[in-house]
Coordinates of C-alpha atoms in Angstrom, one line a residue:
M1 CA 36.7 131.8 113.7
Q2 CA 39.3 129.0 113.5
Q3 CA 43.0 128.7 113.8
R4 CA 45.3 127.1 111.3
F5 CA 49.1 126.4 111.3
A6 CA 51.2 127.0 108.3
R7 CA 53.8 126.5 105.5
S8 CA 55.8 129.8 105.1
I9 CA 55.0 132.3 102.4
T10 CA 57.6 135.1 102.4
A11 CA 55.9 138.5 102.1
R12 CA 58.0 140.9 100.1
I13 CA 55.2 143.4 99.8
A14 CA 55.4 146.4 101.9
I15 CA 57.1 149.8 102.1
I16 CA 57.4 151.4 105.5
F17 CA 58.5 155.0 106.2
L18 CA 60.4 155.6 109.4
I19 CA 59.2 158.7 111.3
V20 CA 57.1 160.0 108.3
G21 CA 55.8 157.3 106.2
S22 CA 53.3 154.6 105.4
L23 CA 52.9 151.0 104.5
V24 CA 52.1 150.0 101.0
S25 CA 51.2 146.4 100.3
S26 CA 49.7 143.8 98.0
T27 CA 47.0 141.2 97.0
A28 CA 45.2 139.8 94.0
A29 CA 41.7 140.5 92.6
A30 CA 39.2 137.7 92.1
Q31 CA 38.2 137.4 88.5
G32 CA 34.6 137.5 87.3
D33 CA 32.3 138.3 84.4
A34 CA 32.0 141.9 83.3
T35 CA 28.7 143.7 83.5
P36 CA 27.2 145.6 80.6
L37 CA 27.7 149.4 80.7
P38 CA 24.9 151.0 82.6
S39 CA 22.9 153.8 81.0
G40 CA 24.8 157.0 81.3
T41 CA 28.3 155.5 81.4
P42 CA 30.5 157.8 79.2
T43 CA 31.9 156.1 76.1
G44 CA 33.5 157.2 72.9
G45 CA 31.1 158.2 70.1
A46 CA 33.2 159.0 67.1
T47 CA 32.9 156.9 64.0
P48 CA 35.9 154.6 63.7
V49 CA 38.2 155.1 60.7
G50 CA 38.0 152.3 58.2
G51 CA 40.8 150.6 56.2
A52 CA 43.4 148.2 57.3
T53 CA 44.6 150.1 60.3
P54 CA 43.1 148.7 63.5
V55 CA 41.0 151.3 65.4
A56 CA 39.6 151.3 68.9
D57 CA 35.9 150.6 68.9
G58 CA 33.7 153.6 69.0
G59 CA 30.4 151.9 69.4
A60 CA 28.7 149.7 71.9
S61 CA 30.2 146.2 71.9
G62 CA 28.5 144.4 74.8
P63 CA 30.1 143.4 78.1
V64 CA 33.8 144.2 78.4
D65 CA 36.2 142.4 80.7
L66 CA 39.5 144.2 80.8
D67 CA 42.9 143.1 82.1
V68 CA 44.5 146.5 82.1
L69 CA 42.9 150.0 82.3
F70 CA 44.9 153.2 81.7
I71 CA 43.5 156.4 83.3
G72 CA 44.6 159.7 81.8
A73 CA 43.3 163.2 81.2
H74 CA 43.6 163.8 77.5
P75 CA 43.7 161.9 74.2
D76 CA 47.5 161.1 73.8
D77 CA 48.2 160.7 77.5
E78 CA 48.6 156.9 77.0
A79 CA 51.0 157.4 74.0
G80 CA 54.2 156.7 76.0
G81 CA 53.0 153.2 77.0
L82 CA 51.6 151.9 73.8
S83 CA 54.7 149.7 73.0
T84 CA 54.0 148.0 76.4
Y85 CA 50.3 147.6 75.9
G86 CA 50.9 146.2 72.4
Q87 CA 53.3 143.6 73.8
W88 CA 50.9 142.6 76.5
N89 CA 48.1 142.3 74.0
E90 CA 50.0 140.3 71.5
A91 CA 51.9 138.0 73.8
N92 CA 49.5 137.6 76.7
D93 CA 46.1 138.4 75.1
A94 CA 45.7 141.2 77.6
Q95 CA 42.7 143.3 77.0
V96 CA 43.6 147.0 77.5
G97 CA 41.2 149.9 77.9
V98 CA 41.7 153.6 78.2
I99 CA 39.8 156.2 80.3
T100 CA 40.2 159.7 79.0
V101 CA 38.7 162.3 81.4
T102 CA 38.4 165.0 78.7
R103 CA 38.3 164.9 75.0
G104 CA 41.2 167.3 74.6
E105 CA 39.1 170.1 73.2
G106 CA 41.1 172.7 75.0
G107 CA 44.5 171.8 73.4
G108 CA 46.3 173.1 70.4
N109 CA 45.7 172.3 66.8
A110 CA 48.6 171.9 64.5
V111 CA 46.6 170.6 61.5
G112 CA 43.6 172.9 61.1
T113 CA 41.2 175.5 62.6
E114 CA 39.1 173.2 64.7
E115 CA 38.7 174.2 68.3
G116 CA 36.4 173.3 71.2
P117 CA 34.1 170.4 70.6
A118 CA 35.2 170.0 66.9
L119 CA 38.8 169.7 68.1
G120 CA 37.7 167.1 70.7
L121 CA 36.2 165.0 68.0
L122 CA 39.3 165.3 65.9
R123 CA 41.5 164.2 68.8
E124 CA 39.2 161.3 69.7
D125 CA 39.6 160.0 66.1
E126 CA 43.4 160.4 66.4
E127 CA 43.4 158.5 69.7
R128 CA 41.3 155.6 68.4
R129 CA 43.6 155.1 65.4
A130 CA 46.7 155.4 67.6
V131 CA 45.8 153.0 70.3
G132 CA 44.4 150.5 67.8
L133 CA 47.9 149.9 66.7
A134 CA 48.6 148.5 70.1
G135 CA 45.5 146.3 70.1
V136 CA 43.5 148.6 72.4
E137 CA 39.8 148.4 71.6
H138 CA 38.0 150.3 74.3
I139 CA 38.1 154.0 75.2
Y140 CA 35.9 155.6 77.9
N141 CA 35.4 159.3 77.6
L142 CA 34.2 161.0 80.9
D143 CA 33.4 164.3 79.1
K144 CA 35.0 166.7 81.7
V145 CA 36.1 170.0 80.3
D146 CA 39.6 170.4 78.9
F147 CA 40.8 173.9 79.6
Y148 CA 44.1 175.7 79.4
Y149 CA 47.5 174.3 80.6
T150 CA 47.9 174.7 84.3
V151 CA 50.1 173.0 86.9
S152 CA 47.3 173.4 89.5
A153 CA 45.6 170.2 90.5
P154 CA 43.2 172.2 92.8
L155 CA 42.1 174.4 89.9
T156 CA 41.5 171.2 87.9
E157 CA 39.5 169.7 90.7
A158 CA 37.3 172.8 91.1
T159 CA 36.6 172.7 87.3
W160 CA 35.9 169.0 86.9
G161 CA 34.2 168.4 90.2
Y162 CA 36.1 165.7 92.2
D163 CA 33.3 163.5 93.4
D164 CA 31.4 163.4 90.1
T165 CA 34.5 162.6 88.2
L166 CA 35.5 159.9 90.7
E167 CA 32.1 158.3 90.5
R168 CA 32.5 158.0 86.7
V169 CA 35.9 156.4 87.0
V170 CA 34.6 154.0 89.6
R171 CA 31.7 153.1 87.4
V172 CA 34.0 152.2 84.5
I173 CA 36.2 150.1 86.9
R174 CA 33.2 148.2 88.3
T175 CA 31.9 147.6 84.9
T176 CA 35.0 146.5 83.1
R177 CA 36.8 144.9 86.1
P178 CA 40.4 145.3 85.2
E179 CA 43.2 143.5 87.1
V180 CA 45.7 146.3 86.7
I181 CA 45.4 150.1 86.5
T182 CA 48.1 152.2 84.9
T183 CA 48.0 156.0 85.3
M184 CA 50.1 159.1 85.3
N185 CA 52.3 160.9 87.9
P186 CA 50.0 162.2 90.7
S187 CA 52.7 164.3 92.2
P188 CA 53.1 168.1 91.7
T189 CA 56.6 167.7 90.2
P190 CA 57.9 170.7 88.2
G191 CA 55.9 171.2 85.0
N192 CA 53.5 168.3 85.6
H193 CA 50.2 169.3 84.1
G194 CA 47.5 169.7 86.8
H195 CA 45.1 167.7 84.6
H196 CA 47.6 164.8 84.7
Q197 CA 48.0 165.1 88.4
L198 CA 44.3 165.0 89.2
A199 CA 43.6 162.2 86.7
A200 CA 46.2 160.1 88.5
R201 CA 44.9 161.0 91.9
L202 CA 41.4 160.0 90.8
A203 CA 42.9 156.7 89.6
V204 CA 44.5 156.0 93.0
D205 CA 41.3 156.9 94.9
A206 CA 39.2 154.8 92.5
F207 CA 41.5 151.8 93.1
Y208 CA 40.3 151.8 96.7
A209 CA 36.7 153.2 96.1
A210 CA 35.8 150.5 93.6
A211 CA 36.3 147.8 96.2
D212 CA 34.4 149.7 98.9
E213 CA 30.6 149.0 99.1
T214 CA 30.1 152.3 101.0
R215 CA 31.5 154.3 98.1
F216 CA 28.9 155.2 95.4
P217 CA 26.4 152.6 96.7
D218 CA 23.8 153.6 94.1
Q219 CA 26.0 151.8 91.5
L220 CA 25.5 148.6 93.4
S221 CA 21.8 148.9 94.3
N222 CA 20.5 150.6 91.2
E223 CA 22.9 149.8 88.3
G224 CA 23.5 146.2 89.0
L225 CA 27.2 146.6 89.5
S226 CA 29.4 144.9 92.1
T227 CA 32.4 146.1 94.1
W228 CA 35.7 145.2 92.4
D229 CA 39.2 144.7 93.8
V230 CA 41.8 145.8 91.3
G231 CA 44.9 143.8 91.8
K232 CA 47.6 146.5 91.2
I233 CA 48.0 150.1 90.3
V234 CA 51.2 151.6 88.7
R235 CA 52.0 155.0 87.3
S236 CA 54.0 155.6 84.1
G237 CA 57.6 156.7 84.4
G238 CA 59.9 156.7 87.4
A239 CA 62.2 158.9 89.4
G240 CA 65.7 157.6 88.7
E241 CA 68.2 156.7 86.0
G242 CA 68.6 153.9 83.6
E243 CA 70.5 152.9 80.4
P244 CA 68.9 152.0 77.1
G245 CA 69.2 148.6 75.5
P246 CA 67.8 145.1 76.2
D247 CA 68.8 145.3 79.9
C248 CA 67.1 148.6 80.5
A249 CA 64.7 146.9 83.0
T250 CA 67.6 145.7 85.2
T251 CA 69.9 148.6 84.9
Y252 CA 67.4 151.2 86.1
V253 CA 68.3 152.7 89.5
P254 CA 65.4 154.5 91.3
A255 CA 66.2 157.7 93.2
D256 CA 64.4 156.2 96.2
P257 CA 65.8 152.6 96.7
T258 CA 62.4 151.4 98.0
D259 CA 60.6 152.3 94.8
V260 CA 59.5 149.3 92.8
V261 CA 60.1 150.3 89.1
Y262 CA 59.3 147.9 86.2
G263 CA 60.7 148.3 82.7
V264 CA 59.4 146.9 79.5
W265 CA 61.9 147.1 76.6
A266 CA 60.4 148.5 73.4
G267 CA 63.0 146.7 71.3
N268 CA 61.0 143.5 71.3
T269 CA 59.5 142.6 68.0
S270 CA 55.9 142.0 66.9
Q271 CA 55.2 139.0 64.8
A272 CA 51.8 140.3 63.9
N273 CA 53.5 143.4 62.5
G274 CA 56.1 141.7 60.3
G275 CA 58.9 141.7 62.9
R276 CA 58.9 145.5 63.5
T277 CA 60.0 146.6 66.9
W278 CA 57.4 147.9 69.3
A279 CA 59.4 151.1 69.5
D280 CA 58.7 151.6 65.8
I281 CA 55.1 150.8 66.1
E282 CA 54.7 153.1 69.1
R283 CA 56.3 155.9 67.1
E284 CA 53.8 155.4 64.3
A285 CA 51.0 155.5 66.8
Q286 CA 52.4 158.7 68.3
R287 CA 52.6 160.4 64.9
T288 CA 48.9 159.8 64.6
Y289 CA 48.3 162.5 67.2
A290 CA 49.0 165.0 64.5
S291 CA 46.9 167.8 65.9
Q292 CA 49.4 168.0 68.8
G293 CA 52.3 168.5 66.4
W294 CA 53.5 164.9 66.9
A295 CA 53.5 164.0 63.2
A296 CA 57.0 165.5 63.0
F297 CA 58.5 163.1 65.5
P298 CA 61.7 161.5 64.2
D299 CA 61.9 157.8 63.4
A300 CA 62.4 155.4 66.3
E301 CA 65.8 154.1 67.2
T302 CA 66.8 151.1 65.2
D303 CA 70.0 150.2 67.1
P304 CA 68.8 147.8 69.9
A305 CA 71.4 149.3 72.2
E306 CA 69.7 152.7 72.0
I307 CA 66.1 151.5 72.4
T308 CA 64.7 152.3 75.8
C309 CA 62.2 150.8 78.2
D310 CA 58.7 152.0 79.2
Y311 CA 58.9 152.4 83.0
F312 CA 56.2 151.9 85.5
T313 CA 56.4 152.7 89.2
L314 CA 54.3 150.7 91.7
I315 CA 51.7 152.7 93.6
D316 CA 49.9 149.9 95.5
S317 CA 49.1 146.3 95.1
R318 CA 46.7 143.7 96.4
V319 CA 48.6 140.9 94.8
P320 CA 52.1 139.6 95.6
L321 CA 54.8 141.4 93.7
S322 CA 56.7 139.8 90.9
T323 CA 60.1 138.2 91.9
N324 CA 61.2 138.7 88.3
P325 CA 61.1 142.5 87.8
E326 CA 63.0 142.4 84.5
S327 CA 60.2 140.3 82.9
T328 CA 58.1 142.0 80.2
T329 CA 55.1 140.8 82.1
A330 CA 56.3 141.8 85.6
V331 CA 53.5 144.4 86.0
L332 CA 50.9 141.7 85.1
E333 CA 52.3 138.9 87.2
N334 CA 50.0 137.5 90.0
A335 CA 47.2 139.7 88.6
V336 CA 46.8 138.8 84.9
V337 CA 49.7 136.3 84.4
E338 CA 50.2 133.3 86.8
I339 CA 53.8 132.5 87.5
P340 CA 55.3 129.1 88.4
R341 CA 55.5 128.4 92.1
G342 CA 53.4 131.5 92.8
L343 CA 50.0 131.9 94.3
P344 CA 47.1 131.1 91.9
L345 CA 45.3 134.0 90.2
G346 CA 42.5 135.3 92.4
S347 CA 44.7 135.3 95.5
Q348 CA 45.2 138.3 97.7
L349 CA 48.2 139.1 99.9
Y350 CA 48.8 142.5 101.6
L351 CA 49.8 144.1 104.8
T352 CA 48.2 146.7 107.1
T353 CA 49.7 148.6 110.0
D354 CA 48.4 150.3 113.1
S355 CA 50.8 153.2 112.7
F356 CA 51.4 155.7 110.0
D357 CA 54.4 157.2 111.7
V358 CA 57.2 154.7 112.6
Q359 CA 59.9 155.7 115.1
A360 CA 63.3 154.2 115.8
G361 CA 63.1 151.6 118.6
E362 CA 59.3 151.9 119.0
P363 CA 57.2 148.8 118.3
F364 CA 54.3 148.9 115.9
T365 CA 51.9 146.2 114.6
V366 CA 51.7 144.8 111.1
T367 CA 48.9 142.5 110.1
S368 CA 49.2 140.2 107.0
H369 CA 46.0 139.5 105.0
M370 CA 45.9 136.5 102.7
Q371 CA 43.1 135.1 100.7
I372 CA 43.5 132.2 98.3
P373 CA 40.8 130.6 96.1
G374 CA 38.7 128.0 97.9
D375 CA 40.0 125.0 96.0
V376 CA 43.6 125.5 97.3
D377 CA 44.6 123.8 100.6
T378 CA 45.7 126.6 103.0
S379 CA 45.8 124.5 106.1
E380 CA 49.6 124.8 106.3
A381 CA 50.1 128.3 104.9
F382 CA 51.6 131.2 106.9
V383 CA 53.5 134.4 106.1
T384 CA 57.0 135.3 107.1
L385 CA 58.1 138.9 107.1
I386 CA 61.7 139.9 106.3
A387 CA 62.7 143.2 108.0
P388 CA 65.8 145.4 107.6
T389 CA 69.0 144.3 109.4
G390 CA 68.8 145.2 113.1
W391 CA 65.0 145.3 113.2
E392 CA 63.1 142.7 115.3
V393 CA 60.0 140.9 114.0
V394 CA 58.0 139.1 116.8
G395 CA 55.7 136.7 115.0
A396 CA 56.1 134.0 112.3
A397 CA 59.8 134.5 111.7
E398 CA 60.8 133.8 115.3
A399 CA 58.1 131.1 115.6
E400 CA 59.5 129.3 112.6
A401 CA 63.0 129.2 114.1
A402 CA 61.6 128.1 117.4
A403 CA 59.6 125.3 115.8
A404 CA 62.7 124.1 114.0
A405 CA 64.3 123.8 117.5
G406 CA 61.4 121.7 118.7
E407 CA 59.6 124.5 120.6
E408 CA 56.1 123.7 119.4
E409 CA 54.5 126.4 121.5
A410 CA 56.0 129.1 119.3
T411 CA 54.2 127.8 116.1
P412 CA 52.6 130.8 114.4
V413 CA 48.9 131.2 114.7
V414 CA 46.9 132.1 111.6
T415 CA 43.3 133.2 112.0
A416 CA 40.7 132.4 109.4
T417 CA 37.7 134.7 109.0
E418 CA 34.3 133.6 107.8
D419 CA 35.0 134.8 104.3
G420 CA 38.2 132.8 104.1
E421 CA 40.8 135.5 104.8
L422 CA 43.9 134.3 106.7
T423 CA 45.4 136.9 109.0
Q424 CA 48.5 137.1 111.1
E425 CA 49.8 139.8 113.5
F426 CA 53.4 140.8 113.9
T427 CA 55.1 143.3 116.2
I428 CA 58.0 145.0 114.5
I429 CA 60.6 146.9 116.5
P430 CA 62.8 149.2 114.3
A431 CA 66.5 149.3 115.2
A432 CA 67.2 152.0 117.8
D433 CA 69.7 153.6 115.4
A434 CA 67.5 153.4 112.3
E435 CA 68.0 156.5 110.2
V436 CA 65.1 158.9 110.4
N437 CA 63.2 160.4 107.4
T438 CA 64.1 157.2 105.5
R439 CA 62.0 154.6 103.7
Y440 CA 62.5 151.0 104.6
T441 CA 61.1 147.8 102.9
I442 CA 59.5 144.9 104.7

């Protein structure tokens, strides 16, 4: 172990609940080569449709290195984000893949008499043609059963089998090594399909499990895979209100002010598609899911002032959060897209805490964890935490002020582990009059 002193890096990365809450933080995933799919990894098997329309690949295509991976329950669950995935693919060359836990064989059929497996094949074909319009080439079917609509995640879990399904999700993540995961709403909000809830919960669990060598170790010892730290996980949609138009990303107001919600405007145009808006391209893609009755969807808005954003709510991050939330690439920044004056790709920065419950006036400990690629000089790097007004932070913030006053003994101490991780400890004392049952951001 060795000690280093540091140049300040402000950490705007954590959410803390007072009384009942938790700390959510951030860091980046190291990049590497993808590993070929091991035998038994579920993949799509339908024959791609020919013609000029791009179609997601249905056959083996060798090693795949994804930037973004969407995890949903049915074919069409990704449909609401296709304008965003298309923009990321065209403007940033982001490779996007889709996990579909079921093949949708238990859904309705508005175009024919197919049901069961035959309907599943029909819906897979629709999905491949739809996502192909957004440049998505890779779909991974996990082949869990699609049954009737239910709002029950426990019933879905009992039917799918949690551990087996999670193992399949983790295998795809460790194989394709995405930097960002997008998924659905894991909460049991009114009307939220139980399949959607569980697919999202599996995505969140897999975000952590894929990086943990004790989870599904046979994948590491027998299949030639390695653990993988996904940089960031977000879910589609948000709880709050916003206005349509080009400023929809900045006018959105989350119901919980500590939520981090990103917006990507669908009114941006695609040069590869003759200047059409991504809202129009997404609507064409959505109509492709004809078996679900979507062929009758109306035309997309053409007035820019009426075109909305795709919204994404942060669940957790191992990378520093974007300081430019209105950017089209805000979700990708520090994970897929490197930003000026930011940490280099491959860096990690996140916080941990010794206390799940935080109480007014009672101190608790927060530890910052920072890992930066080895070719970057970190000999003068340290983290500064910014707490709510009235809260006390005993650590780098006070030490920096003391150092400015010539009190060298207060210089913050950063500890370097053998694997190059830099850690710092802080004691945080919430204000004695801090409001209970409230979320605060550090």
